[in-house]
Each structure stands twice: as C-alpha cells, then as structure tokens.
Short mmCIF file of C-alpha atoms in Angstrom, two decimals:
data_model
loop_
_atom_site.label_atom_id
_atom_site.label_comp_id
_atom_site.label_asym_id
_atom_site.label_seq_id
_atom_site.Cartn_x
_atom_site.Cartn_y
_atom_site.Cartn_z
CA MET A 11 0.03 -0.01 -0.01
CA PRO A 12 1.43 3.43 -0.90
CA THR A 13 2.45 5.45 2.15
CA THR A 14 0.22 8.39 1.09
CA LYS A 15 -2.80 6.13 1.08
CA LEU A 16 -1.82 4.67 4.46
CA PHE A 17 -1.46 8.16 5.89
CA LEU A 18 -4.87 9.19 4.45
CA LEU A 19 -6.51 6.10 5.99
CA ILE A 20 -4.88 6.71 9.39
CA ALA A 21 -5.75 10.41 9.29
CA SER A 22 -9.37 9.58 8.49
CA ALA A 23 -9.60 7.06 11.33
CA SER A 24 -7.78 9.39 13.68
CA GLY A 25 -10.13 12.26 12.87
CA MET A 26 -13.11 10.00 13.54
CA ILE A 27 -11.61 8.84 16.85
CA ALA A 28 -10.83 12.47 17.87
CA VAL A 29 -14.49 13.41 17.28
CA ILE A 30 -15.70 10.44 19.30
CA LEU A 31 -13.29 11.12 22.17
CA GLY A 32 -14.06 14.87 22.11
CA ALA A 33 -17.78 14.13 22.38
CA PHE A 34 -17.17 11.49 25.07
CA GLY A 35 -15.21 14.07 27.09
CA ALA A 36 -17.80 16.79 26.66
CA HIS A 37 -20.80 14.63 27.46
CA GLY A 38 -19.76 11.40 29.11
CA LEU A 39 -16.87 12.51 31.30
CA LYS A 40 -18.25 15.91 32.26
CA ASN A 41 -19.67 14.77 35.56
CA MET A 42 -17.41 11.77 36.11
CA ILE A 43 -13.91 13.24 36.48
CA ALA A 44 -12.47 16.26 38.27
CA PRO A 45 -12.40 19.51 36.25
CA GLN A 46 -8.56 19.55 36.04
CA LEU A 47 -8.68 16.04 34.58
CA LEU A 48 -11.30 17.15 32.05
CA THR A 49 -8.91 19.91 31.07
CA VAL A 50 -6.21 17.24 30.51
CA TRP A 51 -8.66 15.33 28.33
CA GLN A 52 -9.51 18.44 26.33
CA THR A 53 -5.79 19.11 25.75
CA ALA A 54 -5.40 15.54 24.47
CA VAL A 55 -8.31 16.04 22.07
CA GLN A 56 -7.02 19.36 20.89
CA TYR A 57 -3.55 18.02 19.98
CA HIS A 58 -5.12 14.92 18.55
CA TYR A 59 -7.08 17.08 16.14
CA TYR A 60 -4.13 19.34 15.21
CA HIS A 61 -1.84 16.50 14.38
CA THR A 62 -4.53 14.50 12.58
CA PHE A 63 -4.84 17.51 10.27
CA ALA A 64 -1.06 17.67 9.99
CA LEU A 65 -1.00 13.96 8.96
CA LEU A 66 -3.62 14.73 6.35
CA VAL A 67 -1.38 17.56 5.04
CA VAL A 68 1.55 15.16 4.90
CA ALA A 69 -0.48 12.71 2.78
CA LEU A 70 -1.69 15.51 0.45
CA VAL A 71 1.83 16.88 0.06
CA GLY A 72 2.94 13.35 -0.76
CA ILE A 73 0.31 13.16 -3.50
CA HIS A 74 1.43 16.51 -4.84
CA ILE A 75 5.22 16.21 -4.71
CA GLY A 76 5.70 12.49 -4.36
CA GLY A 77 6.90 10.53 -1.37
CA SER A 78 10.30 11.00 0.17
CA HIS A 79 12.15 9.70 3.15
CA TRP A 80 11.60 12.95 5.04
CA LEU A 81 7.89 13.09 4.20
CA ASN A 82 7.36 9.52 5.27
CA LEU A 83 9.32 10.11 8.43
CA SER A 84 7.09 13.14 9.13
CA GLY A 85 3.93 11.05 8.87
CA TYR A 86 5.22 8.28 11.08
CA LEU A 87 6.46 10.75 13.68
CA LEU A 88 3.07 12.45 13.78
CA ILE A 89 1.30 9.15 14.25
CA VAL A 90 3.65 8.17 17.13
CA GLY A 91 3.18 11.65 18.60
CA ILE A 92 -0.63 11.30 18.60
CA LEU A 93 -0.38 7.91 20.28
CA MET A 94 2.20 8.97 22.88
CA PHE A 95 1.08 12.54 23.62
CA SER A 96 -2.70 12.33 23.32
CA GLY A 97 -2.83 8.66 24.34
CA SER A 98 -0.91 9.22 27.55
CA LEU A 99 -3.10 12.24 28.42
CA TYR A 100 -6.27 10.33 27.75
CA ALA A 101 -5.08 7.54 29.98
CA LEU A 102 -3.96 9.91 32.77
CA ALA A 103 -7.33 11.70 32.66
CA LEU A 104 -9.02 8.36 33.21
CA GLY A 105 -6.85 7.50 36.19
CA GLY A 106 -4.05 5.70 34.42
CA PRO A 107 -0.75 5.04 36.20
CA ARG A 108 1.48 8.04 36.90
CA TRP A 109 4.37 6.52 35.00
CA LEU A 110 2.50 7.58 31.85
CA GLY A 111 3.30 11.24 32.67
CA PRO A 112 6.83 11.17 31.24
CA ILE A 113 5.55 9.70 27.96
CA THR A 114 3.57 12.91 27.21
CA PRO A 115 6.63 15.17 26.56
CA VAL A 116 8.24 12.43 24.40
CA GLY A 117 5.07 12.49 22.30
CA GLY A 118 5.42 16.29 22.12
CA LEU A 119 8.97 15.79 20.83
CA MET A 120 7.63 13.44 18.16
CA PHE A 121 5.24 16.23 17.06
CA ILE A 122 8.14 18.71 16.85
CA LEU A 123 10.30 16.26 14.89
CA GLY A 124 7.30 15.46 12.62
CA TRP A 125 6.90 19.14 11.76
CA LEU A 126 10.65 19.49 11.22
CA SER A 127 10.68 16.52 8.92
CA LEU A 128 7.81 18.00 6.91
CA PHE A 129 9.76 21.25 6.68
CA ILE A 130 12.87 19.40 5.40
CA ALA A 131 10.75 17.34 2.94
CA VAL A 132 9.31 20.49 1.39
CA LEU A 133 12.65 22.28 1.44
CA LYS A 134 14.27 19.38 -0.44
CA THR A 135 11.52 19.28 -3.02
CA HIS A 136 12.76 20.09 -6.53
CA GLU A 137 10.16 22.09 -8.40
CA THR A 138 10.32 22.13 -12.17
#
C-alpha cells in the first residue's frame, strides 16, 4: 500500500476517533472526572485534532510532490506523537498510572520532529 494512502487512511480514522473522544469528554466525562482532569482530556483532544490534520497535510503533500524519506518520516512521527502525547493524556485523565506522565513530553517531541521532517521534505523538493 502506498504510504500516502496509508497516511490518508490513518488520518481519516484518527479524525473520527478524535471526534468520538471529544464528544465523550464533553458529554460522558463531564460529571465523572475532576475539572482539572477534564482539562487534561481536552488538551489531548485538541492536540489529537491538530496532528490529525497535519498527517492529512503530509499525505496530500505526498500526493502533490511524491513521497520522500523525510515526508514519510514526518507522517510516522506524527502518528507516534498522537499515540504517545494524546494517548498518555487520555489515560492519565481516566486515572491511568502516573508513569505515563513522562511519555507525554516524548510525544510532544515526536510532534516537533514530525513538523521538522515536513519542513525538510518540502525544502528538499525540486520544483520544475
């Protein structure tokens, strides 16, 4: 399967999951968890959305300019970032173990490296 198609599929699924988790937080968790944990949940959803859209951009750029090592790396880093950053925050908000806390900034680093890889991919693109 071409990487761009894989990224489009994952971005589509991730967007759907972000909507479901956002609605669950707004309606299902509202009266079940402390307000500060609901804020953690909302942060997870917010970054989940941002980086789902970034993954969609990576796929569309891949369709436009063709795949490259840097572009593929960007997509994979964004996926790992969503799982680590948002995933750890979702788990922490639901009472997950405290050892998940240090995973969150590593996920943030994956986001940063994903954006950097996208930057490099576009910079190295040869336009005709």
